[in-house]
Short mmCIF file of C-alpha atoms in Angstrom, two decimals:
data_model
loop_
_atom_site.label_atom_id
_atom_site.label_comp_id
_atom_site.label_asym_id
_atom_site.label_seq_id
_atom_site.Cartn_x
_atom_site.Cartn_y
_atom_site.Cartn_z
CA UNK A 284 0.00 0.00 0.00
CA UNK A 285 2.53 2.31 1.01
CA UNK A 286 4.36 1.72 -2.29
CA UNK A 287 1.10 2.51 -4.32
CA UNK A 288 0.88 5.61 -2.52
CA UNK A 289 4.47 6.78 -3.04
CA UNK A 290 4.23 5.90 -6.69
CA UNK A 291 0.81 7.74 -7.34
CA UNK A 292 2.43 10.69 -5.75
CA UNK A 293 5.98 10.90 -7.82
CA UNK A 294 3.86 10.85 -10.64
CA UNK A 295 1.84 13.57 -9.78
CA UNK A 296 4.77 15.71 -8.79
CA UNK A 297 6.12 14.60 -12.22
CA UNK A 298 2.99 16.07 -13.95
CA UNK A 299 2.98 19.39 -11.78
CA UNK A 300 6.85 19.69 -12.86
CA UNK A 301 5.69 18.83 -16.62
CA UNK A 302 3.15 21.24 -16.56
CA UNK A 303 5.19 23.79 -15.08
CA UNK A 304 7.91 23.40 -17.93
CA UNK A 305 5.45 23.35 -20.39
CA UNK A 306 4.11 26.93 -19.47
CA UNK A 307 7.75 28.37 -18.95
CA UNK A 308 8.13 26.41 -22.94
CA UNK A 309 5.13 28.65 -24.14
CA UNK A 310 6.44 31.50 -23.15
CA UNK A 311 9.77 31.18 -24.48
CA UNK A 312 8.19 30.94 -27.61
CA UNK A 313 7.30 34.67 -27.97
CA UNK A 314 10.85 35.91 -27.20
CA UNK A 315 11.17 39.43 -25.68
CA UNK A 316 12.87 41.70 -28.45
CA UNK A 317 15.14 43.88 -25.88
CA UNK A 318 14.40 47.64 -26.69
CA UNK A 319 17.37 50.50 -26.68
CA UNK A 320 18.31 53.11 -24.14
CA UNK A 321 16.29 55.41 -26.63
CA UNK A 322 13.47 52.74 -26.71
CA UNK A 323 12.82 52.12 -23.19
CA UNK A 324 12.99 56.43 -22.35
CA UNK A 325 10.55 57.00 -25.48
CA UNK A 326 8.25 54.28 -24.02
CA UNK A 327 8.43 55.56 -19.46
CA UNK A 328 7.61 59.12 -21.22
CA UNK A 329 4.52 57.71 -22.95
CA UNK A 330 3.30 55.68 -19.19
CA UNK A 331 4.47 58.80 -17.16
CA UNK A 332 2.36 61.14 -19.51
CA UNK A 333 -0.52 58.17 -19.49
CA UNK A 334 -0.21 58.20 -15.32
CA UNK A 335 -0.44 61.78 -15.36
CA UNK A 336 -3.36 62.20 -17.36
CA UNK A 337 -5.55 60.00 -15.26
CA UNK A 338 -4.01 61.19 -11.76
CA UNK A 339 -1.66 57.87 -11.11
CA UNK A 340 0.90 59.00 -8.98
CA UNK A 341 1.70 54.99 -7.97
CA UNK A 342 2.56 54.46 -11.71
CA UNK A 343 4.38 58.07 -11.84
CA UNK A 344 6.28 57.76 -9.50
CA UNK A 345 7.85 54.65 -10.24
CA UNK A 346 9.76 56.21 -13.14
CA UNK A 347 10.61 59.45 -10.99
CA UNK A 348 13.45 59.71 -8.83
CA UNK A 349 13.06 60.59 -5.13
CA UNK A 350 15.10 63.26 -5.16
CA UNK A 351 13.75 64.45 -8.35
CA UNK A 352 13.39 68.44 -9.21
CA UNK A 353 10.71 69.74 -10.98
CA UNK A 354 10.40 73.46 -12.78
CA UNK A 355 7.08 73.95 -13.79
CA UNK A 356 5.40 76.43 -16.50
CA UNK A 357 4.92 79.40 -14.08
CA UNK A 358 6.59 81.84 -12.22
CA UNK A 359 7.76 79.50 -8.98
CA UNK A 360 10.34 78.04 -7.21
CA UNK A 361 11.62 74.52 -8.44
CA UNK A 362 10.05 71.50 -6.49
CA UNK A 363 12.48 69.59 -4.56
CA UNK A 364 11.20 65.82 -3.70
CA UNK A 365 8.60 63.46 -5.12
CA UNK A 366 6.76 64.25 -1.87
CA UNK A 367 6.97 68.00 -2.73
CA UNK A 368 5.83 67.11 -6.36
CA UNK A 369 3.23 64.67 -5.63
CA UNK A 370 1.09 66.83 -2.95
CA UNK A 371 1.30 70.10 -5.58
CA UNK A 372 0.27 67.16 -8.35
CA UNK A 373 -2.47 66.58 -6.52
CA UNK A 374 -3.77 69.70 -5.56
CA UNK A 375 -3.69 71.07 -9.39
CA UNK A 376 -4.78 68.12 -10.26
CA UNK A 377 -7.97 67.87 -8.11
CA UNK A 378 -9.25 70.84 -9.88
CA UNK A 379 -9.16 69.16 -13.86
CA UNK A 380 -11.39 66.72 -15.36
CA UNK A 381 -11.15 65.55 -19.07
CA UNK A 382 -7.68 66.05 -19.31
CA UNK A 383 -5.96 65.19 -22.43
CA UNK A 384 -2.24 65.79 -23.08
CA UNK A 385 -0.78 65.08 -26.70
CA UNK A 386 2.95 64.84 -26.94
CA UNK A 387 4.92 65.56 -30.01
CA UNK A 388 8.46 66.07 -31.76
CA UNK A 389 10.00 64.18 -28.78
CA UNK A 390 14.09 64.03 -29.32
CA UNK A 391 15.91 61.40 -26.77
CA UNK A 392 19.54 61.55 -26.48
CA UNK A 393 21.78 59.52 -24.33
CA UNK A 394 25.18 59.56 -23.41
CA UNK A 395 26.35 57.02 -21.03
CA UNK A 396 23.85 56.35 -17.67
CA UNK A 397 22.41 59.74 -18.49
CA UNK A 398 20.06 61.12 -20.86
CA UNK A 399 17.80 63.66 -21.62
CA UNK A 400 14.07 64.10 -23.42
CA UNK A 401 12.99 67.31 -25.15
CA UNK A 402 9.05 67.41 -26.32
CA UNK A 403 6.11 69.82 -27.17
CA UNK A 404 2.77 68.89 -25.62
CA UNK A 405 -0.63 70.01 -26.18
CA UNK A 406 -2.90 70.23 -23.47
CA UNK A 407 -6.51 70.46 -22.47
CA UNK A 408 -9.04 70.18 -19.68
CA UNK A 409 -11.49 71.32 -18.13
CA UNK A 410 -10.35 73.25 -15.27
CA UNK A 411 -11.99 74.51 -12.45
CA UNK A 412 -15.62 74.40 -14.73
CA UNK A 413 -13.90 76.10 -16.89
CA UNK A 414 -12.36 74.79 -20.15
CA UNK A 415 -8.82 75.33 -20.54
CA UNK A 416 -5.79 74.51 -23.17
CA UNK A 417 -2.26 75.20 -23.01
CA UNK A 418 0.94 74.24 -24.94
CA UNK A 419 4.30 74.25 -24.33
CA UNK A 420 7.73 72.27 -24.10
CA UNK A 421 9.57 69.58 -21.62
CA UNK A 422 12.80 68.49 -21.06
CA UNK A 423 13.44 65.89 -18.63
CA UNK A 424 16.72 64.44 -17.43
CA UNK A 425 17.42 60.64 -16.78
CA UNK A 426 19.89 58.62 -14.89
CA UNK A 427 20.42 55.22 -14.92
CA UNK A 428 20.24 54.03 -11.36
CA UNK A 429 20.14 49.71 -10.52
CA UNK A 430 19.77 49.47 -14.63
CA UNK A 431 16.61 51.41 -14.85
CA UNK A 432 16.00 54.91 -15.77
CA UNK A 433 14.45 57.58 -13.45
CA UNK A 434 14.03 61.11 -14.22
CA UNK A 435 15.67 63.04 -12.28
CA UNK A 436 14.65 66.52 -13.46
CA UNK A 437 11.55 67.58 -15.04
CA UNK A 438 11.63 71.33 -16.48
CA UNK A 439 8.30 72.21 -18.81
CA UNK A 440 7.50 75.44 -19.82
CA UNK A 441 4.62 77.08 -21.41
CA UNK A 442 4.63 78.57 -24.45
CA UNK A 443 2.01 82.16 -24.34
CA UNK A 444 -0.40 81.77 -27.06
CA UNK A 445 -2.38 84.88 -26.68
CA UNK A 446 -1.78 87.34 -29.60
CA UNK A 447 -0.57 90.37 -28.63
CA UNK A 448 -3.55 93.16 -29.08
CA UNK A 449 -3.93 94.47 -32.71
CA UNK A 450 -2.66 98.45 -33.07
CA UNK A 451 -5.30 100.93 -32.91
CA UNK A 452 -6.92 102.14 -35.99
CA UNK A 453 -5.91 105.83 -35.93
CA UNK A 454 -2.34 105.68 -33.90
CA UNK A 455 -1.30 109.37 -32.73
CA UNK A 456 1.38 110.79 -34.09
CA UNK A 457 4.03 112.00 -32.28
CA UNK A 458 5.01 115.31 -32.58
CA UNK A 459 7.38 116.32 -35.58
CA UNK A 460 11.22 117.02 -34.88
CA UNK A 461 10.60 120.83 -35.75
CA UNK A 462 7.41 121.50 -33.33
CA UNK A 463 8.72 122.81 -29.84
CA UNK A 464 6.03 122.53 -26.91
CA UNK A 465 3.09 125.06 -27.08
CA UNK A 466 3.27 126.47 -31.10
#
C-alpha cells in the first residue's frame, strides 16, 4: 500500500513539474525583443504622460526619482522631492477633469547612464468648470540608477499663445522734430 501511494504521488509531482515546464516552454516561444536606451525612455515618457493624465501617482512615481526636481510652467520656485511634487500634483490636479495631453516632436539623447528628453505637448481640460488649453515644451533628465531609468529633473514650460492686441486704428502721431512745446 505504502508503495502505491508513493508511486501515485511521484507521478503527480512529475505532472505538476511537466506542466510547469510546459508553461515556462510557451512562453519562451514569444521571445522578448530587448528595446534601446532610446526605446525604453521613449516608451516611461509615454506611461508617465498616461499616469499623469488620469491622476496615477503609484505608476508616476515609479519612473521618478526621489530626489527628483521639478520646474514647472509658471513663475515658482523649483520642487524639490517626489513628496513635494506629488502633494502640488495633486492639488492642481484635483481641480481638472477631461484632461488630455498630446505629446509631439519628442528628441531622446543619451550619453552614457544619463540622458535627456525634449518634447512639445498640447494640453486640455477642463479646469476649475472652466475649459482650458495650453501648450508648451519639456525636457526631462534621466539617470540610470540599478539598470533602470528615473528622471531626475523635469523642467516644462509654457509657451504664451495669446496674440498680442492688434494696433489701434488711428495711432497718434508724435510730434514732428521741428514742433517745440506750445506752437
Amino acid at each position: 500500500l505504502a508503495l502505491c501511494l508513493a508511486c501515485a504521488f511521484l507521478a503527480q509531482a512529475q505532472k505538476k513539474k511537466k506542466d510547469k515546464k510546459d508553461i515556462t516552454d510557451n512562453s519562451s516561444s514569444n521571445p522578448i525583443i530587448p528595446m534601446t536606451d532610446e526605446q525604453q525612455i521613449d516608451y516611461m515618457i509615454s506611461e508617465v504622460l498616461g499616469a499623469w493624465q488620469i491622476g496615477d501617482l503609484e505608476r508616476m512615481h515609479k519612473d521618478y526619482a526621489d530626489d527628483v526636481s521639478v520646474v514647472n510652467g509658471g513663475w515658482a520656485p523649483p520642487i524639490i522631492g517626489w513628496t513635494n511634487y506629488a502633494a502640488q500634483y495633486q492639488k492642481e490636479r484635483a481641480q481638472m477633469q477631461q484632461v488630455r495631453l498630446d505629446r509631439l516632436n519628442t528628441y531622446i539623447r543619451v550619453h552614457g547612464d544619463a540622458a535627456w528628453a525634449c518634447y512639445q505637448w498640447d494640453f486640455s481640460a477642463v479646469v476649475g468648470g472652466q475649459p482650458s488649453a495650453a501648450r508648451g515644451q519639456t525636457t526631462l533628465v534621466f539617470l540610470k540608477m540599478d539598470n533602470k531609468w528615473k528622471i531626475v529633473h523635469d523642467h516644462t514650460s509654457i509657451v504664451q499663445t495669446a496674440r498680442p492686441p492688434a494696433p489701434a486704428t488711428n495711432p497718434a502721431q508724435p510730434p514732428s522734430p521741428a514742433s517745440k512745446p506750445g506752437e
